[in-house]
Amino acid sequence: MTYGTTVPYSASSPGPRGSQRVSPGPAGTGPAGTGPAGGDLPRLLPVHGAVPVDLHTHVSRYAAPPYFGHPGQLIPVLKAAGLTGRGGAAFPVYRKLQAVAEARTRPVVIGNGAEGEPASDKDKSLLWISPHLVLDGLQLAAEAVGSQAVALYVHRNARLQERLRAAVAERAAAGIDRAPVEIIDAPPRFLAGEESALASRISGQPAMPRFKPPRVFERGVVGRPTLVHNVETLAHMALIARYGPAWFRAVGTPGEPGSMLCTLHPADGRRDVVETALGTPLRELLRLDGTQAVLSGGYHGAWVPAADAARMTLSNEDLQPAGAFVGAGVLVALPATRCGIAETARVARYLALESAGQCGPCFNGLPRIAAALDEVASPRPDPRAVTDMIRWAGLVEGRGACHHPDGTTRFVRSALHVFREEIRNHSAGRCVDPAREPFLPLPADTALAAADWS
Amino acid sequence: MKKELRVDPTACSGHGLCAELLPELITLDEWGYPIVAREPVPRSLDRHVRRAVTDCPTLALRLLPAS
Amino acid sequence: MNGITQSTALWYASRATGVVSLLLLTGVVLLGVLVNRQGRLPGLPRFVVTGLHRNLSLLGVVFVAIHVITAVLDPYVTIRIVAIVLPFSSAYKPLWLGLGAISLDLVLALILTSLARARMSRRLWRSLHWLSYAAWVSALLHSLFSSTDLQHGVLLYLTIACTLAVVAAVIWRITHAGREIPREERAAATLTMMSPRGGPQAPGSPRDGARRRAPENVR
């Protein structure tokens, strides 16, 4: 079950996805635990189109955030709901809360809306359309861990940040928030939302990852235990606090309950944000005819042949055996007329340049891998390029302060496997798409942002 | 408690001392950065391990509880 | 009794160990620069450089200690014990002995923090270690002006050689560090090096290497 919406302020803003829009049931509000029917979608996005929700509409649809009055009480509810992080790692949400709540020092709570992934729009869309759900979740998370230091870390977009500041001011005036919320600018880098990079940025340093341990929930912003949750995770939290775990589990699978926001890139080149239940068949999300492969999990994710993807659902249970994962819900259908190697090479080059340059294996390995993939994308490539690439991939995996090297090699390795036929074509001097018009989205101003880490 | 060696790759600048002091657990990659065996440090190497940790010019080598 | 009396023995010992201390400290500074720049001594493993740096500094402390003790015991001038560590508290040549006291304090601080460096933050240790230059300069000035020994003859040449060596090392360190690629540009630099046919332009730009060399169509 999916619900589509347009992508706000996106250059490639598509029309509404009429074909995938389901008519949602009456979205009444009620006391916690009852609420609207659990099977109804959308939950996070407004019922009618992509009109941004103001505080009045928000409160009349969902009521004010249900504060528990005590720290810690939300945690068992989230555990029962089985909510996992929607930023990509799919880590059980309650565990981070528990760890931070047990810390001796007063913690910091950050909503992570950096969304550095160029193919993902869902956090920006959610913040644009339903900011108050995210801000509710932020307040409830802060209450759960006993924090008064709260901030929202948001992708560098002046209109979005301005709107969020207005929303925060509106809530403060209405007396809804218990803790003041600061809006903090995230630099436009792929790694800006990595937890330790986020903590470093908010502490006044460049947004670069650091070595763990200590984990961010142990020592994060200015050395204090820091709870970082993706903004979509916070929005789900806000609803679970109102309607309870059973409501949350009414959609999704037993192992991976609930709904999630996805950024869909169907083969026709459009770009949509939809809310869908976990366990939805991929072929319902992306029409797969004319598609050769599906990229799942974004640029740290993996390619899956279209024929396999057609049998899979949106779940880690299905995707992980194929080396992919749900991640932050980026799904791209690569048309059969495009060169998967050239596309992957273009993105690998971008990922290499997004290395923070801190870890030797990363800043030495990723550019070499990208250059070798560029070679494989060219006619009659040097046959050593693939073996070099595989050796370098082995040399960078697990050797960075963050997962950037691991995610990049996962993406590249999957391309070498899924597009092996195309590699053979290139060896013979042929390519499926000599025009090489870029398909996978990348930021336009990569070169401009090269030194911009703060 | 079992311990293992880890390199903080953001601190390491590839001096390569550790691989000379502790070839049993550390080798260098083709760019001169250490590849550390992800295994509990054997008791017999305790002294050498501690020497490698304290002598790293950038203090990038850490002895951490085994994961 | 002619020749070396007990008193002159102390006097000679103090001056000799002072000169040796200056030489050792100079060696330690030079090796420190070499460690910092990842340099090697020809034909020797890397750990020799750091090992020498550390061991010469410990040896230096021994000589400095003898130098100070013999100077205090020497009845020719009266130096109160407190003047050893408290700068400018000496009645005799307060400025030049004061610089020696500063140097001693700094050397002790450098040694102690370096012995404990695995237990402290690297940033703190590093900022403290910058004091080694101050320690060396005050040791040099103390040596030159506390007595006239170093102001002529072989010892003068030795002092000039030490100074030139440290100045050269510092210049080398600065220029060498200036050639270092800042971390934000390292990946781009590697990419440029590895892509002979195209630098790290914005991916997808018309100058993208892959695009310029697109193979012919399959169909």
XYZ file of C-alpha atoms in Angstrom:
740
model
C 0.000 0.000 0.000
C 1.590 3.233 -1.033
C 0.805 6.853 -1.059
C 2.528 9.254 -3.346
C 3.381 12.858 -3.012
C 5.324 15.372 -4.979
C 8.833 16.280 -4.051
C 9.010 19.839 -2.766
C 11.311 22.380 -4.400
C 13.038 19.667 -6.383
C 14.194 20.650 -9.859
C 12.866 17.421 -11.261
C 9.608 17.794 -9.394
C 7.181 15.239 -10.794
C 3.430 15.364 -10.865
C 1.387 13.502 -8.294
C 1.573 9.755 -8.679
C -2.075 9.108 -9.399
C -1.453 5.457 -10.144
C -0.012 4.729 -6.738
C -2.167 6.930 -4.639
C -4.550 4.980 -2.472
C -7.506 6.761 -1.041
C -6.845 6.870 2.653
C -9.576 6.149 5.154
C -10.922 8.775 7.504
C -7.954 9.940 9.530
C -9.607 10.624 12.824
C -7.701 11.174 16.000
C -8.449 9.710 19.335
C -6.943 8.798 22.654
C -3.652 6.939 22.579
C -3.944 3.317 21.629
C -7.157 3.645 19.641
C -6.585 6.273 16.980
C -7.186 5.788 13.296
C -7.312 2.365 11.719
C -3.741 1.041 11.728
C -3.882 -0.222 8.165
C -4.490 3.204 6.709
C -1.733 4.945 4.826
C -0.424 7.575 4.685
C 0.530 8.001 8.285
C 3.277 10.603 8.049
C 2.139 12.574 5.051
C -1.084 14.598 4.792
C -4.199 12.902 3.524
C -4.802 15.356 0.746
C -1.866 15.870 -1.574
C 1.353 17.573 -0.659
C 0.017 20.675 1.035
C 2.305 21.439 3.960
C 0.638 20.876 7.321
C 0.513 23.858 9.677
C 0.300 23.549 13.432
C -3.473 23.975 13.540
C -4.103 21.239 10.957
C -1.519 19.036 12.652
C -3.098 19.320 16.090
C -6.597 18.780 14.768
C -5.478 15.637 12.928
C -3.174 14.107 15.549
C -3.827 16.111 18.776
C -0.984 17.567 20.832
C 2.048 15.357 21.546
C 1.178 12.932 24.366
C 3.895 13.658 26.926
C 4.320 10.789 29.362
C 5.360 12.969 32.289
C 8.385 10.810 33.063
C 11.612 9.927 31.274
C 11.942 6.379 30.031
C 8.267 5.545 29.550
C 8.299 5.737 25.755
C 11.131 3.219 25.524
C 9.187 -0.044 26.162
C 6.446 1.194 23.819
C 8.995 1.642 21.015
C 10.455 -1.770 21.807
C 7.041 -3.387 21.488
C 6.393 -1.523 18.256
C 9.649 -2.826 16.783
C 10.502 0.538 15.242
C 13.908 0.593 13.565
C 15.940 3.590 12.407
C 14.791 4.969 9.070
C 18.094 6.701 8.300
C 19.531 3.576 6.729
C 21.027 1.432 9.459
C 17.677 -0.081 10.614
C 18.971 -0.350 14.194
C 16.284 -0.923 16.861
C 15.292 2.545 18.023
C 14.622 1.696 21.661
C 18.185 0.507 22.252
C 19.787 3.865 21.500
C 17.200 5.592 23.696
C 17.900 3.150 26.486
C 21.665 3.623 26.266
C 21.328 7.413 26.305
C 18.701 7.407 29.072
C 21.043 5.360 31.275
C 23.957 7.755 30.814
C 25.048 9.735 33.856
C 25.513 13.044 32.048
C 22.607 15.036 30.642
C 22.177 13.982 27.038
C 21.709 15.918 23.808
C 18.974 14.958 21.340
C 19.351 15.616 17.616
C 16.906 15.048 14.789
C 18.953 14.115 11.735
C 17.620 15.617 8.519
C 20.973 16.055 6.755
C 19.992 13.660 3.939
C 23.316 13.850 2.123
C 22.335 11.034 -0.244
C 21.739 12.742 -3.614
C 19.101 10.188 -4.642
C 17.006 10.653 -1.503
C 14.312 13.289 -0.971
C 12.187 11.727 1.702
C 13.588 13.586 4.729
C 13.395 16.963 2.993
C 9.852 16.155 1.862
C 8.772 15.047 5.322
C 10.266 18.141 6.936
C 8.611 20.330 4.332
C 5.187 18.721 4.478
C 4.852 17.371 8.034
C 7.365 19.278 10.169
C 5.231 19.060 13.300
C 5.302 15.259 13.401
C 9.094 15.398 13.400
C 9.123 18.118 16.043
C 6.658 16.104 18.174
C 8.956 13.112 17.922
C 11.925 15.245 18.892
C 10.126 16.472 22.021
C 9.008 12.971 22.985
C 12.511 11.559 22.446
C 13.943 14.381 24.559
C 11.443 13.610 27.322
C 12.235 9.878 27.108
C 15.944 10.447 27.742
C 15.550 13.457 30.052
C 17.157 16.039 27.782
C 16.710 19.776 27.452
C 19.338 20.221 24.723
C 17.511 19.576 21.472
C 18.307 20.440 17.876
C 17.202 19.642 14.368
C 20.080 19.189 11.912
C 18.810 20.014 8.463
C 20.029 19.841 4.882
C 21.320 23.195 3.631
C 18.210 24.713 2.082
C 17.304 28.219 3.145
C 13.567 27.892 2.429
C 13.284 24.660 4.353
C 15.269 25.926 7.327
C 13.298 29.156 7.423
C 10.043 27.235 7.416
C 11.248 24.963 10.212
C 12.292 27.954 12.314
C 8.818 29.355 11.823
C 7.279 26.023 12.844
C 9.440 25.914 15.977
C 8.442 29.489 16.848
C 4.776 28.658 16.289
C 5.016 25.712 18.678
C 6.858 27.758 21.279
C 4.116 30.403 21.119
C 1.442 27.714 21.494
C 3.291 26.203 24.476
C 3.526 22.777 22.860
C 7.266 22.219 23.208
C 8.907 21.337 26.523
C 12.468 21.827 25.288
C 13.622 24.652 23.021
C 14.670 23.447 19.556
C 17.548 24.852 17.556
C 17.742 24.480 13.768
C 21.298 23.624 12.687
C 22.580 23.754 9.138
C 24.043 20.551 7.670
C 26.701 21.054 4.974
C 25.812 19.567 1.577
C 28.096 16.559 1.839
C 27.287 12.877 1.426
C 28.673 12.124 4.890
C 27.200 15.136 6.718
C 24.532 12.973 8.344
C 26.923 10.280 9.588
C 26.382 10.363 13.349
C 29.895 11.299 14.415
C 30.180 13.862 11.592
C 26.920 15.344 12.800
C 28.182 15.452 16.388
C 31.400 17.078 15.224
C 29.528 19.704 13.192
C 27.179 20.571 16.044
C 30.185 20.821 18.369
C 31.603 23.475 16.029
C 34.055 21.320 14.047
C 33.896 20.264 10.371
C 31.229 17.657 9.622
C 33.722 14.805 9.361
C 33.344 11.331 10.844
C 35.564 10.197 13.667
C 36.771 6.842 14.927
C 34.437 4.832 17.163
C 34.537 3.977 20.069
C 33.370 5.998 21.835
C 30.011 5.814 20.093
C 28.010 8.996 19.674
C 25.444 7.823 22.216
C 28.323 7.602 24.712
C 30.221 10.760 23.748
C 28.729 12.964 21.080
C 27.944 16.661 20.876
C 30.467 18.539 23.076
C 31.327 15.210 24.678
C 27.842 14.571 26.035
C 25.845 11.395 25.353
C 23.911 12.176 22.194
C 20.758 10.592 20.828
C 20.646 10.950 17.057
C 17.586 9.808 15.159
C 16.605 10.275 11.575
C 13.699 12.718 11.200
C 11.414 10.032 9.765
C 12.170 7.803 12.751
C 11.111 10.672 15.017
C 7.855 11.108 13.086
C 7.041 7.406 13.532
C 7.873 7.783 17.234
C 5.394 10.631 17.525
C 2.632 8.417 16.133
C 3.571 5.305 18.118
C 3.413 7.432 21.280
C -0.152 8.369 20.337
C -1.595 5.159 18.908
C 0.544 2.408 20.397
C 2.599 -0.552 19.109
C -0.331 -2.596 17.769
C -1.377 0.263 15.536
C 2.178 0.593 14.232
C 2.385 -3.126 13.483
C -0.903 -3.121 11.546
C 1.155 -2.620 8.398
C 4.521 -4.101 7.486
C 5.789 -7.594 8.275
C 6.171 -9.131 11.747
C 9.948 -8.883 11.443
C 9.960 -5.422 9.865
C 6.821 -3.644 10.998
C 5.397 -0.311 9.990
C 5.575 1.957 7.012
C 8.445 3.936 5.572
C 9.085 6.774 3.208
C 10.782 5.865 -0.042
C 12.314 7.946 -2.794
C 11.419 6.191 -6.020
C 13.234 6.646 -9.298
C 11.196 4.701 -11.851
C 12.742 3.922 -15.230
C 10.896 6.818 -16.883
C 13.169 9.254 -15.055
C 10.639 10.668 -12.585
C 11.365 11.042 -8.910
C 8.702 10.526 -6.233
C 8.481 10.298 -2.484
C 5.937 7.749 -1.294
C 4.950 6.256 2.024
C 4.648 2.528 1.813
C 4.351 -0.475 4.073
C 7.443 -2.580 4.581
C 6.913 -5.843 2.752
C 5.366 -4.159 -0.313
C 6.438 -5.948 -3.511
C 9.096 -3.920 -5.319
C 7.284 -4.346 -8.629
C 4.353 -2.404 -7.130
C 6.658 0.462 -6.239
C 8.577 0.621 -9.507
C 7.074 -0.688 -12.713
C 9.882 -3.019 -13.676
C 9.164 -3.527 -17.383
C 12.015 -2.107 -19.425
C 14.190 -2.201 -16.306
C 17.448 -4.148 -16.186
C 18.345 -3.674 -12.518
C 17.143 -2.039 -9.311
C 19.389 -0.082 -6.987
C 18.241 -0.510 -3.408
C 19.624 1.359 -0.410
C 21.034 4.322 -2.329
C 24.697 4.836 -3.214
C 25.886 2.741 -0.300
C 23.426 0.066 -1.368
C 23.521 -2.562 -4.088
C 22.216 -3.377 -7.549
C 19.797 -6.272 -7.880
C 18.909 -7.754 -11.295
C 15.371 -6.711 -12.261
C 14.258 -10.333 -12.587
C 15.239 -10.975 -8.940
C 13.834 -7.668 -7.749
C 10.479 -8.589 -9.290
C 10.206 -11.440 -6.774
C 11.248 -9.348 -3.770
C 9.427 -7.180 -1.310
C 10.638 -4.013 0.365
C 12.276 -5.783 3.318
C 15.740 -6.608 4.513
C 14.595 -10.215 4.772
C 14.309 -10.306 0.960
C 17.021 -7.842 0.028
C 19.856 -8.908 2.317
C 20.386 -12.346 0.764
C 20.929 -10.465 -2.520
C 23.543 -8.253 -0.849
C 21.227 -5.235 -0.746
C 19.086 -3.659 1.966
C 16.210 -1.278 2.446
C 18.398 1.501 3.824
C 16.790 4.907 3.709
C 14.314 3.791 1.067
C 16.011 4.870 -2.148
C 14.904 2.651 -5.040
C 16.114 3.240 -8.589
C 14.966 1.316 -11.666
C 17.732 1.412 -14.259
C 16.287 1.286 -17.793
C 17.521 -1.529 -20.027
C 18.857 1.102 -22.427
C 21.389 2.494 -19.949
C 24.914 1.348 -19.162
C 24.994 0.184 -15.538
C 28.796 0.302 -15.437
C 28.991 3.884 -16.703
C 26.286 4.925 -14.231
C 28.042 3.213 -11.337
C 31.378 4.714 -12.415
C 29.921 8.206 -12.367
C 28.549 7.717 -8.857
C 31.733 5.958 -7.646
C 33.697 9.023 -8.751
C 31.312 11.219 -6.764
C 31.610 8.931 -3.714
C 35.411 8.966 -3.954
C 35.390 12.766 -3.968
C 33.073 12.720 -0.945
C 35.782 11.012 1.113
C 36.687 13.322 3.989
C 40.347 12.527 3.267
C 40.992 11.468 6.844
C 41.619 7.740 6.512
C 44.498 6.495 4.359
C 42.712 3.457 2.926
C 39.677 5.591 2.001
C 41.362 8.521 0.256
C 43.853 6.205 -1.429
C 41.470 3.377 -2.276
C 38.185 4.963 -3.349
C 39.675 7.219 -6.048
C 41.626 4.240 -7.424
C 38.464 2.134 -7.466
C 36.582 4.963 -9.182
C 39.313 5.433 -11.788
C 39.429 1.690 -12.468
C 35.655 1.589 -12.883
C 35.959 4.520 -15.279
C 38.425 2.411 -17.221
C 35.974 -0.524 -17.277
C 33.310 1.870 -18.551
C 35.483 2.802 -21.529
C 35.850 0.772 -24.741
C 38.280 -2.172 -24.615
C 39.367 -1.434 -21.059
C 42.662 -2.577 -19.587
C 41.849 -6.131 -18.444
C 43.745 -5.532 -15.189
C 41.230 -2.869 -14.130
C 38.713 -5.335 -12.670
C 41.272 -7.338 -10.704
C 42.868 -4.127 -9.413
C 39.460 -2.877 -8.366
C 38.645 -6.055 -6.460
C 42.013 -5.957 -4.676
C 41.524 -2.313 -3.709
C 37.985 -3.024 -2.554
C 39.378 -5.647 -0.200
C 41.935 -3.135 1.067
C 39.441 -0.439 2.008
C 36.652 -2.504 3.571
C 36.374 -2.167 7.334
C 39.309 0.246 7.442
C 37.605 3.628 7.628
C 36.405 5.594 10.623
C 32.924 5.421 9.077
C 31.225 3.052 6.634
C 31.909 5.164 3.557
C 34.522 2.760 2.142
C 32.347 -0.280 2.927
C 29.215 1.229 1.395
C 31.086 2.346 -1.705
C 32.617 -1.073 -2.352
C 29.256 -2.756 -1.749
C 27.795 -0.570 -4.491
C 30.731 -1.129 -6.881
C 30.999 -4.882 -6.258
C 27.285 -5.327 -6.953
C 27.704 -3.468 -10.264
C 30.616 -5.727 -11.286
C 28.382 -8.719 -10.628
C 25.028 -7.518 -11.953
C 26.412 -5.828 -15.074
C 29.011 -8.488 -15.925
C 27.434 -8.930 -19.354
C 27.962 -5.227 -20.042
C 31.610 -5.521 -18.954
C 32.051 -8.233 -21.587
C 30.451 -5.855 -24.109
C 32.956 -3.159 -23.245
C 35.829 -5.616 -23.694
C 34.559 -6.159 -27.210
C 34.339 -2.400 -27.741
C 30.553 -2.186 -27.498
C 28.193 -0.490 -25.087
C 24.437 -0.564 -24.630
C 24.322 3.217 -24.282
C 27.059 5.121 -26.111
C 25.256 8.420 -25.525
C 25.846 8.154 -21.760
C 23.260 10.688 -20.711
C 23.447 10.628 -16.870
C 20.584 8.784 -15.177
C 21.463 8.393 -11.499
C 21.051 11.773 -9.791
C 24.110 13.597 -8.480
C 24.428 17.079 -7.017
C 25.081 19.589 -9.766
C 27.672 21.557 -7.839
C 29.994 18.786 -6.693
C 33.093 20.769 -7.607
C 31.804 23.892 -5.898
C 31.188 22.110 -2.623
C 34.582 20.418 -2.659
C 36.015 22.230 0.363
C 32.752 22.802 2.164
C 32.599 20.664 5.261
C 31.077 23.112 7.697
C 39.309 -9.542 29.385
C 40.301 -10.244 25.809
C 41.674 -7.248 23.937
C 42.183 -6.492 20.302
C 44.258 -3.966 18.424
C 42.482 -1.308 16.377
C 43.828 1.573 14.355
C 42.136 4.951 14.493
C 42.449 5.559 10.754
C 41.789 9.295 11.149
C 44.856 9.594 13.396
C 47.111 7.218 11.460
C 49.371 8.852 8.911
C 51.168 5.714 7.843
C 54.467 6.001 9.704
C 54.592 2.216 9.584
C 56.372 1.760 12.896
C 53.755 -0.648 14.215
C 54.341 -3.140 11.409
C 58.064 -3.184 12.261
C 57.426 -3.594 15.972
C 54.603 -6.112 15.671
C 54.832 -8.017 12.393
C 52.896 -10.888 14.010
C 49.675 -8.832 13.963
C 50.286 -5.892 11.646
C 51.174 -5.625 7.982
C 51.193 -2.562 5.732
C 48.975 -2.097 2.697
C 50.278 -0.856 -0.632
C 49.913 2.744 0.554
C 51.794 2.202 3.812
C 48.812 2.044 6.159
C 48.569 -0.743 8.732
C 46.313 -3.754 8.324
C 45.684 -5.090 11.817
C 44.609 -8.671 12.469
C 41.088 -8.621 13.936
C 41.780 -11.232 16.559
C 42.259 -11.182 20.314
C 45.821 -10.247 21.162
C 47.683 -13.358 22.381
C 49.137 -13.093 25.846
C 52.610 -13.958 24.553
C 52.692 -10.716 22.567
C 51.518 -8.467 25.416
C 54.802 -6.637 25.826
C 55.303 -6.033 22.107
C 51.731 -4.904 21.700
C 52.093 -2.355 24.467
C 55.331 -1.103 22.953
C 53.661 -0.689 19.548
C 50.759 1.209 21.126
C 52.927 3.624 23.105
C 55.462 4.139 20.318
C 52.998 4.995 17.541
C 54.061 8.536 16.588
C 50.436 9.609 16.090
C 48.935 7.504 18.911
C 46.631 5.892 16.353
C 47.010 2.342 17.650
C 44.505 1.364 20.334
C 44.124 -1.662 22.533
C 40.367 -2.105 22.937
C 38.106 -4.781 24.424
C 37.641 -7.482 21.776
C 34.358 -7.164 19.908
C 97.586 20.578 45.485
C 97.964 21.731 41.936
C 95.795 21.252 38.860
C 92.302 19.990 39.308
C 91.025 20.559 42.806
C 87.678 19.289 44.018
C 86.229 22.677 43.286
C 87.595 22.988 39.779
C 86.551 19.387 39.080
C 82.951 20.376 39.776
C 83.387 23.446 37.657
C 84.767 21.434 34.708
C 82.131 18.742 35.123
C 79.349 21.281 35.107
C 80.633 23.007 31.969
C 81.331 19.750 30.138
C 77.951 18.212 30.901
C 76.329 21.496 29.902
C 77.949 21.312 26.480
C 77.012 17.647 26.071
C 73.442 18.446 27.136
C 73.181 21.118 24.461
C 74.457 18.694 21.840
C 72.020 16.009 22.978
C 69.068 18.399 23.020
C 69.996 19.534 19.522
C 70.078 15.915 18.367
C 66.715 15.284 20.021
C 65.156 18.287 18.230
C 66.559 17.177 14.862
C 65.277 13.627 15.363
C 61.916 14.989 16.509
C 61.548 16.894 13.258
C 62.507 13.743 11.385
C 59.875 11.700 13.269
C 57.236 14.327 12.575
C 57.943 14.314 8.833
C 58.039 10.512 8.675
C 61.703 10.629 7.704
C 64.126 7.741 8.060
C 67.796 7.410 8.811
C 69.481 5.817 5.800
C 69.637 2.046 6.024
C 67.827 1.841 9.355
C 64.295 0.725 10.215
C 61.721 3.378 11.085
C 61.575 2.567 14.778
C 65.242 3.552 15.075
C 64.339 7.220 14.510
C 61.692 7.329 17.224
C 63.807 5.114 19.475
C 66.820 7.418 19.145
C 64.634 10.466 19.646
C 63.346 9.063 22.912
C 66.561 7.552 24.206
C 68.671 10.623 23.430
C 66.129 12.754 25.274
C 66.371 10.490 28.326
C 70.157 10.603 28.107
C 69.915 14.378 27.820
C 68.000 14.489 31.089
C 70.794 12.566 32.803
C 73.411 15.038 31.563
C 71.270 18.034 32.432
C 70.852 16.603 35.938
C 74.615 16.210 36.402
C 75.140 19.672 34.927
C 72.728 21.229 37.403
C 73.909 19.286 40.456
C 77.577 20.031 39.832
C 76.768 23.696 39.241
C 75.004 23.910 42.572
C 77.757 22.055 44.420
C 80.488 24.175 42.846
C 81.511 26.654 45.576
C 82.851 29.157 43.005
C 79.396 30.698 42.663
C 76.491 30.209 45.009
C 73.373 28.964 43.280
C 70.432 28.260 45.523
C 68.598 25.009 44.853
C 65.371 26.862 44.186
C 67.030 28.779 41.351
C 67.410 25.513 39.428
C 63.724 25.321 38.713
C 62.438 28.799 39.538
C 63.398 31.106 36.653
C 65.145 34.408 37.342
C 65.420 33.736 41.086
C 69.188 33.404 41.014
C 71.314 36.195 42.459
C 74.116 35.290 40.043
C 73.321 36.108 36.366
C 69.553 35.952 36.973
C 68.595 36.245 33.284
C 70.938 33.582 31.849
C 70.526 31.120 34.690
C 66.802 31.851 34.530
C 66.740 30.707 30.904
C 68.470 27.523 32.007
C 65.786 27.001 34.653
C 63.072 27.548 32.047
C 64.739 25.045 29.757
C 64.999 22.496 32.559
C 61.333 22.924 33.495
C 60.256 22.540 29.882
C 62.448 19.496 29.311
C 61.007 17.835 32.404
C 57.460 18.641 31.280
C 58.203 17.260 27.801
C 59.701 14.060 29.187
C 56.910 13.439 31.673
C 54.108 14.086 29.178
C 55.813 11.909 26.600
C 56.196 9.046 29.057
C 52.454 9.332 29.757
C 51.392 10.162 26.219
C 49.526 6.928 25.604
C 47.260 7.921 28.493
C 46.560 11.484 27.363
C 44.838 13.007 24.384
C 46.999 13.310 21.322
C 45.987 16.921 20.825
C 47.122 17.904 24.328
C 50.381 16.002 23.999
C 51.035 17.564 20.618
C 50.433 21.125 21.762
C 52.680 20.571 24.783
C 55.346 19.117 22.528
C 55.588 22.382 20.593
C 57.330 23.667 23.749
C 60.391 21.653 22.768
C 61.454 24.498 20.463
C 61.210 26.963 23.363
C 63.181 24.544 25.541
C 65.945 24.291 22.949
C 66.158 28.069 22.350
C 66.362 28.864 26.056
C 68.975 26.135 26.505
C 71.007 27.672 23.683
C 70.855 31.205 25.105
C 71.649 29.901 28.588
C 74.680 28.060 27.221
C 75.947 31.026 25.251
C 75.671 33.639 27.948
C 75.945 31.922 31.343
C 79.656 31.543 30.727
C 82.027 32.676 28.033
C 83.042 29.110 27.132
C 80.925 28.932 24.004
C 81.826 32.373 22.783
C 85.125 31.433 21.140
C 87.080 28.582 19.634
C 85.833 25.099 18.870
C 82.834 25.437 21.179
C 81.698 28.545 19.324
C 81.800 26.641 16.018
C 79.906 23.778 17.647
C 77.244 26.184 18.875
C 76.925 27.762 15.442
C 76.636 24.298 13.895
C 73.871 23.334 16.334
C 71.995 26.536 15.592
C 72.300 26.150 11.836
C 71.195 22.516 12.038
C 68.055 23.346 14.030
C 67.206 26.332 11.828
C 67.638 24.178 8.714
C 65.471 21.432 10.235
C 62.725 23.897 11.065
C 62.777 25.368 7.550
C 62.693 21.865 6.089
C 59.791 20.952 8.349
C 57.795 24.024 7.321
C 58.349 23.581 3.587
C 57.723 19.840 3.803
C 54.473 20.376 5.710
C 53.465 23.061 3.221
C 53.573 20.492 0.435
C 51.184 18.228 2.344
C 47.763 17.947 0.707
C 44.972 19.130 3.021
C 42.574 16.314 3.883
C 39.666 17.892 1.977
C 41.677 17.617 -1.250
C 43.331 14.232 -0.794
C 40.739 12.112 -2.597
C 40.652 14.560 -5.506
C 44.447 14.485 -5.692
C 44.499 10.678 -5.839
C 41.751 10.702 -8.460
C 43.704 13.140 -10.626
C 46.803 10.983 -10.277
C 44.899 7.795 -11.197
C 42.900 9.264 -14.088
C 45.477 10.169 -16.747
C 42.714 10.881 -19.231
C 40.522 13.068 -17.065
C 40.821 14.910 -13.772
C 38.251 14.938 -10.999
C 35.710 17.198 -12.670
C 32.166 17.166 -11.493
C 30.794 13.731 -12.347
C 28.574 13.769 -15.372
C 30.074 16.935 -16.750
C 30.666 16.966 -20.510
C 34.396 16.580 -19.857
C 33.813 13.345 -17.980
C 36.389 10.833 -19.215
C 33.942 7.983 -19.649
C 31.616 10.067 -21.728
C 34.260 11.357 -24.073
C 35.290 7.820 -24.836
C 31.895 6.203 -25.044
C 32.039 3.010 -27.094
C 29.866 2.399 -30.138
C 26.321 1.152 -29.765
C 25.534 -2.532 -29.390
C 22.440 -2.349 -31.485
